[in-house]
């Protein structure tokens, strides 16, 4: 039988770990998105000197396990003497930043593929209309292509966010006490793997499902499908059964 | 425009076009599908790059240089077959975008201009709606207003009624006729790809008939529709009149 007291006792340290998981995920996704946008434009470019390297980067990063990428950054870079003597060494020595760099570069590849696909989905006619109105390339991207690509990319990016949150558990392999790391520590203290890991799993589940729900709502709000009355009809729905009851 | 050619692969969409359109002139371009009509007017604002010959628009040579292309596009408005309204913006925002970004108008000024033109196409009451909430005919009228908001010297219309349901063609044609009438007053040049004879007779100063990437015949609308000179034009007219 599960002992609920162990679960309750483990909760404070697990929640603290969840805090670190959250910080890691946010920074990884930010770094990933920052790299992904230029990478996506390179990926879609005509010139082979732009789309060639971008495609190779995406291919390599997606073809190698993320755990290995974390190990390469954390254990591998320290082997190089010029890295150890560089000003970046205090950052590269820190497992926190190593996870962010490794998984950020990883997320960039997946996100770039999503963004590139979304940009290609923007109807050509709209880009032509924007050009015909005299907007520059940058204005066209900013006002037309990117807002529409964001809408097209959201469903795929939602699963990228969730995969990234779960991937942060790799941080526990290089000494960090994220949610998984905290759970492992708690297990070694209590020898109660079921209770602790199940609690940790439940916390991951709560984070990912509530985020999913939030993103869905956001998606609905951004939708360009503004058919008359549909939204107001949705709002009315809960009222209707109440009316029929009386 | 002289000796203009445009290739798609090895296919010559435009094959040595010589054409000059005077300021304030209203030209209707017609011809069978694939004859290069759309390509012709898309070259005028450089949405399509011409491969040979030269194009001069309002004194500015279109030589693929970004600065010249930008200059031409500021003065040339375009209405597309498939409307191409921005789906994530309200009708009003669609009309305000370019005047603000390209002409540097303040939001209040741009809104005033936009409402003015939306009123002219009789759709100002829908200004806060989104394109997907409007019918095809309404969307095309908004697209005309959007192009007019830039107060272009030249207006290009690429088969503006051919993607519409039959019952909506009339409202858009009426708008276009009004546009033509205004153009005569303001001295705006209009080049329109269209097959509607009624519209061409009413509005056009000249009809151009194209086939296989070349201009086959041109003349006043009355003369072109009643006594076409070439066999190809006669064949074409007999097909669209049935």
CSV table of C-alpha atoms in Angstrom, one decimal:
chain,number,residue,atom,x,y,z
A,1,UNK,CA,0.0,0.0,0.0
A,2,UNK,CA,1.1,3.6,-0.6
A,3,UNK,CA,2.0,5.5,2.4
A,4,UNK,CA,0.5,9.0,2.0
A,5,UNK,CA,2.6,10.4,4.9
A,6,UNK,CA,5.8,9.8,2.9
A,7,UNK,CA,4.2,11.6,-0.1
A,8,UNK,CA,3.3,14.5,2.1
A,9,UNK,CA,6.7,14.7,3.7
A,10,UNK,CA,8.4,14.6,0.3
A,11,UNK,CA,6.2,17.3,-1.2
A,12,UNK,CA,8.1,20.4,0.0
A,13,UNK,CA,11.5,19.3,-1.5
A,14,UNK,CA,9.8,18.1,-4.6
A,15,UNK,CA,8.0,21.4,-5.1
A,16,UNK,CA,11.3,23.1,-4.7
A,17,UNK,CA,12.7,20.9,-7.4
A,18,UNK,CA,9.7,21.7,-9.6
A,19,UNK,CA,10.7,25.4,-9.2
A,20,UNK,CA,14.1,24.6,-10.7
A,21,UNK,CA,12.5,22.5,-13.4
A,22,UNK,CA,10.4,25.5,-14.3
A,23,UNK,CA,13.3,27.9,-14.4
A,24,UNK,CA,15.3,25.5,-16.6
A,25,UNK,CA,12.4,25.0,-19.0
A,26,UNK,CA,11.7,28.7,-19.4
A,27,UNK,CA,15.4,29.5,-20.1
A,28,UNK,CA,15.8,26.6,-22.4
A,29,UNK,CA,12.7,27.6,-24.4
A,30,UNK,CA,13.8,31.2,-24.6
A,31,UNK,CA,17.3,30.3,-25.8
A,32,UNK,CA,15.8,27.8,-28.2
A,33,UNK,CA,13.3,30.3,-29.7
A,34,UNK,CA,16.0,33.0,-30.0
A,35,UNK,CA,18.2,30.7,-32.1
A,36,UNK,CA,15.2,29.0,-33.9
A,37,UNK,CA,13.9,32.1,-35.7
A,38,UNK,CA,17.0,33.0,-37.6
A,39,UNK,CA,17.6,29.3,-38.1
A,40,UNK,CA,14.1,28.8,-39.6
A,41,UNK,CA,14.7,31.7,-42.0
A,42,UNK,CA,18.0,30.2,-43.0
A,43,UNK,CA,16.3,26.8,-43.5
A,44,UNK,CA,13.7,28.4,-45.8
A,45,UNK,CA,16.3,30.5,-47.7
A,46,UNK,CA,16.9,30.0,-51.4
A,47,UNK,CA,20.7,30.0,-51.1
A,48,UNK,CA,22.3,26.7,-50.4
A,49,UNK,CA,24.9,28.5,-48.2
A,50,UNK,CA,22.1,29.4,-45.8
A,51,UNK,CA,19.7,26.4,-46.0
A,52,UNK,CA,22.5,23.8,-46.2
A,53,UNK,CA,24.1,24.5,-42.8
A,54,UNK,CA,20.7,25.1,-41.2
A,55,UNK,CA,19.4,21.7,-42.5
A,56,UNK,CA,22.6,19.9,-41.3
A,57,UNK,CA,22.4,21.5,-37.9
A,58,UNK,CA,18.7,20.4,-37.5
A,59,UNK,CA,19.5,16.9,-38.8
A,60,UNK,CA,22.4,16.3,-36.5
A,61,UNK,CA,20.8,17.7,-33.3
A,62,UNK,CA,17.6,15.8,-33.9
A,63,UNK,CA,19.5,12.6,-34.6
A,64,UNK,CA,21.5,12.5,-31.4
A,65,UNK,CA,20.0,11.7,-28.0
A,66,UNK,CA,19.5,14.8,-25.8
A,67,UNK,CA,21.2,13.0,-22.8
A,68,UNK,CA,24.3,12.6,-24.9
A,69,UNK,CA,24.2,16.3,-25.8
A,70,UNK,CA,24.0,17.2,-22.1
A,71,UNK,CA,27.0,15.0,-21.4
A,72,UNK,CA,29.0,16.5,-24.3
A,73,UNK,CA,28.5,20.0,-23.0
A,74,UNK,CA,29.0,19.2,-19.3
A,75,UNK,CA,31.8,16.6,-19.4
A,76,UNK,CA,33.2,17.3,-22.9
A,77,UNK,CA,33.8,21.0,-23.0
A,78,UNK,CA,35.8,20.9,-19.7
A,79,UNK,CA,38.3,18.7,-21.4
A,80,UNK,CA,39.4,21.5,-23.8
A,81,UNK,CA,42.0,23.7,-22.2
A,82,UNK,CA,41.0,26.8,-24.2
A,83,UNK,CA,37.5,26.5,-22.8
A,84,UNK,CA,38.9,26.2,-19.3
A,85,UNK,CA,40.9,29.4,-19.7
A,86,UNK,CA,38.2,31.4,-21.4
A,87,UNK,CA,36.0,34.0,-19.7
A,88,UNK,CA,33.0,31.7,-20.2
A,89,UNK,CA,34.5,29.0,-18.0
A,90,UNK,CA,32.5,30.0,-14.8
A,91,UNK,CA,29.4,29.6,-16.9
A,92,UNK,CA,30.4,26.4,-18.7
A,93,UNK,CA,31.5,24.8,-15.4
A,94,UNK,CA,28.0,25.3,-13.9
A,95,UNK,CA,25.7,22.3,-14.5
A,96,UNK,CA,22.7,24.7,-14.5
A,97,UNK,CA,24.0,26.6,-17.5
A,98,UNK,CA,25.3,23.4,-19.2
A,99,UNK,CA,21.8,22.0,-19.2
A,100,UNK,CA,20.4,25.2,-20.6
A,101,UNK,CA,23.0,25.4,-23.4
A,102,UNK,CA,22.7,21.7,-24.3
A,103,UNK,CA,18.9,21.5,-24.2
A,104,UNK,CA,18.5,25.1,-25.6
A,105,UNK,CA,20.5,24.2,-28.7
A,106,UNK,CA,18.5,21.0,-28.9
A,107,UNK,CA,15.2,22.8,-28.6
A,108,UNK,CA,16.3,25.3,-31.2
A,109,UNK,CA,16.6,22.6,-33.9
A,110,UNK,CA,13.0,21.2,-33.2
A,111,UNK,CA,11.6,24.7,-32.9
A,112,UNK,CA,13.3,25.9,-36.1
A,113,UNK,CA,11.7,23.0,-38.0
A,114,UNK,CA,8.2,24.1,-36.5
A,115,UNK,CA,8.8,27.8,-37.3
A,116,UNK,CA,10.1,27.1,-40.8
A,117,UNK,CA,7.1,24.9,-41.6
A,118,UNK,CA,4.7,27.5,-40.2
A,119,UNK,CA,6.4,30.3,-42.3
A,120,UNK,CA,6.0,28.2,-45.4
A,121,UNK,CA,2.3,27.8,-44.7
A,122,UNK,CA,1.6,31.5,-44.9
A,123,UNK,CA,-0.3,32.0,-48.2
A,124,UNK,CA,1.9,33.5,-50.9
A,125,UNK,CA,-0.9,35.8,-52.0
A,126,UNK,CA,-0.9,37.6,-48.6
A,127,UNK,CA,2.9,38.3,-48.9
A,128,UNK,CA,2.3,39.6,-52.4
A,129,UNK,CA,-0.5,41.8,-51.1
A,130,UNK,CA,1.7,43.2,-48.5
A,131,UNK,CA,4.5,43.9,-51.0
A,132,UNK,CA,2.0,45.4,-53.4
A,133,UNK,CA,1.0,47.8,-50.6
A,134,UNK,CA,4.6,49.0,-50.4
A,135,UNK,CA,5.6,47.2,-47.2
A,136,UNK,CA,9.3,46.3,-47.0
A,137,UNK,CA,10.4,42.7,-46.4
A,138,UNK,CA,10.9,43.3,-42.7
A,139,UNK,CA,7.5,45.0,-42.3
A,140,UNK,CA,5.9,42.1,-44.2
A,141,UNK,CA,7.5,39.6,-41.9
A,142,UNK,CA,6.6,41.5,-38.8
A,143,UNK,CA,3.1,42.4,-39.6
A,144,UNK,CA,1.9,39.6,-41.8
A,145,UNK,CA,4.1,36.5,-42.0
A,146,UNK,CA,5.1,36.1,-38.3
A,147,UNK,CA,1.7,36.8,-36.8
A,148,UNK,CA,0.2,34.2,-39.1
A,149,UNK,CA,3.0,31.7,-38.6
A,150,UNK,CA,2.6,32.0,-34.8
A,151,UNK,CA,-1.0,30.9,-35.2
A,152,UNK,CA,0.0,28.0,-37.4
A,153,UNK,CA,2.9,26.9,-35.2
A,154,UNK,CA,1.1,27.0,-31.8
A,155,UNK,CA,-0.2,23.4,-31.8
A,156,UNK,CA,3.2,21.9,-32.7
A,157,UNK,CA,5.0,24.3,-30.4
A,158,UNK,CA,2.8,23.3,-27.5
A,159,UNK,CA,4.1,19.8,-27.7
A,160,UNK,CA,7.7,21.2,-28.0
A,161,UNK,CA,7.1,23.0,-24.7
A,162,UNK,CA,5.9,19.9,-23.0
A,163,UNK,CA,8.7,17.8,-24.4
A,164,UNK,CA,11.2,20.4,-23.1
A,165,UNK,CA,9.7,20.4,-19.6
A,166,UNK,CA,10.1,16.6,-19.5
A,167,UNK,CA,13.6,16.8,-21.0
A,168,UNK,CA,14.7,19.0,-18.1
A,169,UNK,CA,14.7,15.8,-16.0
A,170,UNK,CA,18.1,15.1,-17.7
A,171,UNK,CA,19.5,17.8,-15.5
A,172,UNK,CA,19.3,15.3,-12.6
A,173,UNK,CA,22.0,13.3,-14.3
A,174,UNK,CA,24.5,16.1,-13.8
A,175,UNK,CA,24.0,16.8,-10.1
A,176,UNK,CA,21.1,19.3,-10.4
A,177,UNK,CA,18.2,18.9,-7.9
A,178,UNK,CA,15.3,19.6,-10.3
A,179,UNK,CA,12.1,17.8,-9.8
A,180,UNK,CA,13.6,14.4,-10.9
A,181,UNK,CA,16.8,15.1,-9.0
A,182,UNK,CA,15.0,16.0,-5.8
A,183,UNK,CA,12.9,12.9,-6.2
A,184,UNK,CA,16.0,10.7,-6.5
A,185,UNK,CA,17.5,12.3,-3.4
A,186,UNK,CA,14.2,11.8,-1.5
A,187,UNK,CA,14.1,8.1,-2.5
A,188,UNK,CA,17.6,7.5,-1.2
A,189,UNK,CA,16.6,9.1,2.1
A,190,UNK,CA,13.3,7.3,2.5
A,191,UNK,CA,13.7,4.1,0.4
A,192,UNK,CA,10.2,4.6,-0.8
A,193,UNK,CA,10.5,4.8,-4.6
A,194,UNK,CA,6.8,4.3,-5.4
A,195,UNK,CA,5.5,7.1,-3.2
A,196,UNK,CA,8.1,9.6,-4.2
A,197,UNK,CA,8.3,8.9,-7.9
A,198,UNK,CA,4.6,8.8,-8.2
A,199,UNK,CA,4.3,12.1,-6.5
A,200,UNK,CA,7.0,13.6,-8.8
A,201,UNK,CA,5.1,12.2,-11.8
A,202,UNK,CA,1.9,13.7,-10.6
A,203,UNK,CA,3.6,17.1,-10.3
A,204,UNK,CA,5.0,16.8,-13.9
A,205,UNK,CA,1.5,15.8,-15.0
A,206,UNK,CA,-0.1,18.8,-13.3
A,207,UNK,CA,2.4,21.2,-14.9
A,208,UNK,CA,2.1,19.9,-18.4
A,209,UNK,CA,-1.7,19.5,-18.5
A,210,UNK,CA,-2.4,22.9,-17.1
A,211,UNK,CA,0.1,24.5,-19.6
A,212,UNK,CA,-1.6,22.6,-22.4
A,213,UNK,CA,-4.9,24.0,-21.3
A,214,UNK,CA,-3.6,27.5,-21.1
A,215,UNK,CA,-2.0,27.3,-24.6
A,216,UNK,CA,-5.3,26.0,-26.0
A,217,UNK,CA,-7.1,29.0,-24.7
A,218,UNK,CA,-4.4,31.3,-26.1
A,219,UNK,CA,-4.8,29.5,-29.5
A,220,UNK,CA,-8.5,30.1,-29.5
A,221,UNK,CA,-8.1,33.7,-28.7
A,222,UNK,CA,-5.7,34.2,-31.6
A,223,UNK,CA,-7.8,32.2,-34.1
A,224,UNK,CA,-8.4,34.0,-37.4
A,225,UNK,CA,-11.6,32.1,-37.8
A,226,UNK,CA,-14.0,34.7,-36.7
A,227,UNK,CA,-17.3,33.2,-37.8
A,228,UNK,CA,-20.2,35.3,-36.6
A,229,UNK,CA,-22.0,34.2,-33.6
A,230,UNK,CA,-19.9,31.1,-33.0
A,231,UNK,CA,-18.2,32.4,-29.9
A,232,UNK,CA,-21.3,34.0,-28.4
A,233,UNK,CA,-23.1,30.7,-29.0
A,234,UNK,CA,-20.3,28.9,-27.0
A,235,UNK,CA,-20.7,31.4,-24.1
A,236,UNK,CA,-24.5,30.8,-24.1
A,237,UNK,CA,-24.2,27.0,-23.9
A,238,UNK,CA,-23.9,26.6,-20.1
A,239,UNK,CA,-27.0,28.8,-19.7
A,240,UNK,CA,-29.2,26.7,-22.0
A,241,UNK,CA,-29.5,23.5,-19.8
A,242,UNK,CA,-30.3,25.7,-16.8
A,243,UNK,CA,-33.1,27.3,-18.7
A,244,UNK,CA,-34.6,24.0,-19.8
A,245,UNK,CA,-34.6,22.7,-16.2
A,246,UNK,CA,-37.0,25.3,-15.1
B,1,UNK,CA,6.9,49.2,-71.2
B,2,UNK,CA,8.9,47.9,-74.2
B,3,UNK,CA,10.0,44.5,-75.4
B,4,UNK,CA,9.1,43.0,-72.0
B,5,UNK,CA,9.6,39.3,-71.6
B,6,UNK,CA,8.9,37.0,-68.7
B,7,UNK,CA,9.9,33.3,-68.6
B,8,UNK,CA,8.7,30.6,-66.3
B,9,UNK,CA,11.3,28.0,-67.0
B,10,UNK,CA,11.4,27.7,-70.7
B,11,UNK,CA,7.9,28.9,-71.2
B,12,UNK,CA,7.6,32.5,-72.3
B,13,UNK,CA,4.6,34.0,-70.3
B,14,UNK,CA,5.3,37.4,-71.8
B,15,UNK,CA,6.8,37.5,-75.2
B,16,UNK,CA,8.0,41.0,-76.2
B,17,UNK,CA,5.3,43.2,-74.9
B,18,UNK,CA,5.3,46.8,-76.0
B,19,UNK,CA,2.7,48.9,-74.2
B,20,UNK,CA,2.3,52.4,-73.0
B,21,UNK,CA,-0.5,53.6,-70.9
B,22,UNK,CA,-1.1,57.3,-70.5
B,23,UNK,CA,-1.7,59.0,-67.2
B,24,UNK,CA,-5.4,58.8,-66.3
B,25,UNK,CA,-6.1,56.2,-69.0
B,26,UNK,CA,-8.3,53.3,-68.2
B,27,UNK,CA,-7.3,50.0,-69.9
B,28,UNK,CA,-9.0,46.7,-69.8
B,29,UNK,CA,-6.9,43.6,-70.6
B,30,UNK,CA,-8.6,40.5,-71.7
B,31,UNK,CA,-7.7,37.2,-73.4
B,32,UNK,CA,-7.9,33.5,-72.9
B,33,UNK,CA,-6.5,31.9,-69.7
B,34,UNK,CA,-2.7,31.5,-69.8
B,35,UNK,CA,-2.3,34.3,-72.2
B,36,UNK,CA,-0.1,36.4,-69.8
B,37,UNK,CA,-2.6,39.0,-68.7
B,38,UNK,CA,-2.0,38.6,-65.0
B,39,UNK,CA,1.7,38.2,-65.5
B,40,UNK,CA,1.7,41.5,-67.4
B,41,UNK,CA,0.1,43.5,-64.7
B,42,UNK,CA,2.1,41.8,-62.0
B,43,UNK,CA,5.2,42.9,-63.7
B,44,UNK,CA,4.1,46.5,-63.4
B,45,UNK,CA,4.6,46.6,-59.6
B,46,UNK,CA,7.4,44.0,-59.6
B,47,UNK,CA,5.4,41.3,-57.9
B,48,UNK,CA,6.7,39.3,-60.8
B,49,UNK,CA,10.2,40.1,-62.0
B,50,UNK,CA,10.5,40.6,-65.8
B,51,UNK,CA,13.4,38.9,-67.5
B,52,UNK,CA,13.9,41.2,-70.4
B,53,UNK,CA,12.9,44.5,-71.8
B,54,UNK,CA,12.3,47.6,-69.8
B,55,UNK,CA,9.4,48.9,-67.7
B,56,UNK,CA,9.0,52.5,-66.7
B,57,UNK,CA,6.3,53.4,-64.2
B,58,UNK,CA,5.6,57.0,-63.4
B,59,UNK,CA,9.0,58.1,-64.6
B,60,UNK,CA,10.8,55.4,-62.5
B,61,UNK,CA,12.7,52.6,-64.2
B,62,UNK,CA,12.0,49.2,-62.8
B,63,UNK,CA,15.4,47.7,-62.8
B,64,UNK,CA,15.1,45.2,-59.9
B,65,UNK,CA,16.8,47.8,-57.6
B,66,UNK,CA,15.0,47.8,-54.2
B,67,UNK,CA,14.8,51.5,-53.9
B,68,UNK,CA,13.1,51.9,-57.3
B,69,UNK,CA,10.8,48.9,-56.7
B,70,UNK,CA,9.8,50.5,-53.4
B,71,UNK,CA,9.1,53.9,-55.1
B,72,UNK,CA,6.9,52.2,-57.7
B,73,UNK,CA,5.0,50.1,-55.2
B,74,UNK,CA,4.1,53.2,-53.2
B,75,UNK,CA,2.4,54.7,-56.2
B,76,UNK,CA,0.8,51.5,-57.5
B,77,UNK,CA,-2.2,49.9,-55.9
B,78,UNK,CA,-3.3,46.3,-56.6
B,79,UNK,CA,-6.5,44.3,-56.2
B,80,UNK,CA,-6.1,40.5,-56.4
B,81,UNK,CA,-8.4,37.8,-57.7
B,82,UNK,CA,-8.4,36.1,-54.3
B,83,UNK,CA,-8.8,39.4,-52.3
B,84,UNK,CA,-5.7,38.6,-50.1
B,85,UNK,CA,-7.0,40.4,-47.1
B,86,UNK,CA,-4.9,39.9,-43.9
B,87,UNK,CA,-7.0,37.4,-41.9
B,88,UNK,CA,-5.6,38.4,-38.5
B,89,UNK,CA,-6.6,42.0,-38.8
B,90,UNK,CA,-9.9,43.7,-38.8
B,91,UNK,CA,-11.2,45.4,-41.9
B,92,UNK,CA,-10.1,48.7,-40.6
B,93,UNK,CA,-6.7,47.5,-39.6
B,94,UNK,CA,-6.2,46.0,-43.1
B,95,UNK,CA,-6.9,49.5,-44.5
B,96,UNK,CA,-4.7,51.4,-42.0
B,97,UNK,CA,-1.6,49.2,-42.1
B,98,UNK,CA,0.1,50.5,-45.3
B,99,UNK,CA,-0.8,54.2,-44.9
B,100,UNK,CA,0.8,54.0,-41.4
B,101,UNK,CA,3.9,51.9,-42.2
B,102,UNK,CA,4.6,53.2,-45.7
B,103,UNK,CA,3.2,56.7,-45.7
B,104,UNK,CA,4.0,57.4,-42.0
B,105,UNK,CA,0.4,58.5,-41.2
B,106,UNK,CA,-0.6,58.7,-37.6
B,107,UNK,CA,-3.3,56.2,-36.4
B,108,UNK,CA,-6.0,58.9,-36.3
B,109,UNK,CA,-5.2,60.1,-39.8
B,110,UNK,CA,-5.0,56.6,-41.2
B,111,UNK,CA,-8.3,55.7,-39.6
B,112,UNK,CA,-10.0,58.8,-41.1
B,113,UNK,CA,-8.7,57.9,-44.6
B,114,UNK,CA,-9.7,54.3,-44.2
B,115,UNK,CA,-13.2,55.1,-43.0
B,116,UNK,CA,-13.5,57.5,-45.9
B,117,UNK,CA,-12.7,54.8,-48.5
B,118,UNK,CA,-14.7,52.1,-46.7
B,119,UNK,CA,-17.7,54.4,-46.9
B,120,UNK,CA,-17.1,54.9,-50.6
B,121,UNK,CA,-17.3,51.1,-51.1
B,122,UNK,CA,-20.3,51.1,-48.8
B,123,UNK,CA,-18.8,48.8,-46.2
B,124,UNK,CA,-17.9,51.2,-43.4
B,125,UNK,CA,-20.4,49.6,-41.0
B,126,UNK,CA,-18.3,46.3,-41.1
B,127,UNK,CA,-15.1,48.1,-40.2
B,128,UNK,CA,-14.5,46.2,-37.0
B,129,UNK,CA,-15.2,42.8,-38.4
B,130,UNK,CA,-12.6,40.3,-39.6
B,131,UNK,CA,-12.3,39.3,-43.3
B,132,UNK,CA,-13.6,35.7,-42.5
B,133,UNK,CA,-16.9,37.3,-41.3
B,134,UNK,CA,-17.6,38.9,-44.7
B,135,UNK,CA,-18.9,37.5,-48.0
B,136,UNK,CA,-16.6,37.3,-51.0
B,137,UNK,CA,-18.0,40.4,-52.5
B,138,UNK,CA,-17.7,42.4,-49.3
B,139,UNK,CA,-14.1,41.2,-49.0
B,140,UNK,CA,-13.2,42.3,-52.5
B,141,UNK,CA,-14.7,45.7,-51.8
B,142,UNK,CA,-12.6,46.0,-48.7
B,143,UNK,CA,-9.5,45.0,-50.8
B,144,UNK,CA,-10.4,47.8,-53.2
B,145,UNK,CA,-10.7,50.3,-50.3
B,146,UNK,CA,-7.4,49.0,-48.8
B,147,UNK,CA,-5.6,49.7,-52.1
B,148,UNK,CA,-7.3,53.1,-52.4
B,149,UNK,CA,-6.1,54.1,-48.9
B,150,UNK,CA,-2.6,54.5,-50.3
B,151,UNK,CA,-4.0,57.0,-52.9
B,152,UNK,CA,-2.2,55.3,-55.7
B,153,UNK,CA,-1.5,57.0,-59.0
B,154,UNK,CA,-2.0,53.7,-60.8
B,155,UNK,CA,-4.4,51.0,-59.9
B,156,UNK,CA,-4.0,47.4,-61.1
B,157,UNK,CA,-6.9,45.0,-60.8
B,158,UNK,CA,-6.2,41.3,-61.5
B,159,UNK,CA,-9.6,39.6,-62.4
B,160,UNK,CA,-11.3,41.1,-59.3
B,161,UNK,CA,-14.6,39.3,-59.9
B,162,UNK,CA,-13.5,35.9,-61.2
B,163,UNK,CA,-13.3,34.3,-57.7
B,164,UNK,CA,-16.7,35.5,-56.7
B,165,UNK,CA,-20.1,33.8,-56.6
B,166,UNK,CA,-22.3,35.1,-59.5
B,167,UNK,CA,-24.6,37.0,-57.3
B,168,UNK,CA,-21.7,39.0,-55.8
B,169,UNK,CA,-20.1,40.0,-59.1
B,170,UNK,CA,-22.5,42.9,-59.6
B,171,UNK,CA,-21.8,44.7,-56.3
B,172,UNK,CA,-18.0,44.5,-57.0
B,173,UNK,CA,-18.5,45.6,-60.6
B,174,UNK,CA,-20.6,48.6,-59.4
B,175,UNK,CA,-17.8,49.5,-57.0
B,176,UNK,CA,-15.3,49.2,-59.9
B,177,UNK,CA,-17.4,51.4,-62.2
B,178,UNK,CA,-17.6,54.0,-59.5
B,179,UNK,CA,-13.8,53.7,-59.0
B,180,UNK,CA,-13.5,54.2,-62.8
B,181,UNK,CA,-15.7,57.3,-62.7
B,182,UNK,CA,-13.6,58.7,-59.8
B,183,UNK,CA,-10.4,57.8,-61.6
B,184,UNK,CA,-11.5,60.1,-64.4
B,185,UNK,CA,-11.9,63.0,-62.0
B,186,UNK,CA,-8.7,62.3,-60.0
B,187,UNK,CA,-6.6,61.3,-63.0
B,188,UNK,CA,-5.8,57.9,-61.6
B,189,UNK,CA,-4.6,55.3,-64.2
B,190,UNK,CA,-6.4,52.0,-64.1
B,191,UNK,CA,-5.3,48.7,-65.7
B,192,UNK,CA,-7.8,45.9,-65.2
B,193,UNK,CA,-7.8,42.3,-66.2
B,194,UNK,CA,-11.4,41.5,-66.8
B,195,UNK,CA,-13.8,39.8,-69.1
B,196,UNK,CA,-17.0,41.7,-68.3
B,197,UNK,CA,-18.0,43.5,-71.5
B,198,UNK,CA,-20.4,45.8,-69.8
B,199,UNK,CA,-17.7,47.0,-67.5
B,200,UNK,CA,-15.2,47.4,-70.3
B,201,UNK,CA,-17.7,49.4,-72.4
B,202,UNK,CA,-18.6,51.6,-69.5
B,203,UNK,CA,-15.2,52.3,-68.0
B,204,UNK,CA,-12.4,51.5,-70.4
B,205,UNK,CA,-10.7,54.0,-72.8
B,206,UNK,CA,-9.0,51.1,-74.5
B,207,UNK,CA,-9.3,47.3,-74.6
B,208,UNK,CA,-6.2,45.1,-75.0
B,209,UNK,CA,-6.5,41.6,-76.2
B,210,UNK,CA,-3.7,39.2,-75.3
B,211,UNK,CA,-2.9,35.7,-76.5
B,212,UNK,CA,0.2,33.5,-76.0
B,213,UNK,CA,2.1,36.2,-74.2
B,214,UNK,CA,1.7,38.9,-76.8
B,215,UNK,CA,-0.7,41.8,-77.5
B,216,UNK,CA,-2.8,40.6,-80.5
B,217,UNK,CA,-5.2,43.5,-80.8
B,218,UNK,CA,-6.1,46.7,-79.1
B,219,UNK,CA,-8.7,49.4,-79.7
B,220,UNK,CA,-11.7,51.3,-78.3
B,221,UNK,CA,-14.1,49.0,-76.4
B,222,UNK,CA,-17.0,49.5,-78.9
B,223,UNK,CA,-14.9,48.7,-81.9
B,224,UNK,CA,-13.1,45.7,-80.2
B,225,UNK,CA,-16.3,44.1,-79.1
B,226,UNK,CA,-18.4,44.8,-82.2
B,227,UNK,CA,-15.8,44.5,-85.0
B,228,UNK,CA,-12.7,42.6,-83.8
B,229,UNK,CA,-10.0,42.8,-86.4
B,230,UNK,CA,-8.2,39.5,-85.8
B,231,UNK,CA,-9.5,35.9,-86.0
B,232,UNK,CA,-8.1,35.1,-82.6
B,233,UNK,CA,-10.1,37.9,-81.0
B,234,UNK,CA,-13.2,36.8,-82.8
B,235,UNK,CA,-12.8,33.2,-81.5
B,236,UNK,CA,-12.2,34.4,-78.0
B,237,UNK,CA,-15.2,36.8,-78.0
B,238,UNK,CA,-17.5,34.1,-79.4
B,239,UNK,CA,-16.5,31.9,-76.6
B,240,UNK,CA,-17.1,34.4,-73.7
B,241,UNK,CA,-20.3,35.6,-75.1
B,242,UNK,CA,-22.0,32.2,-74.8
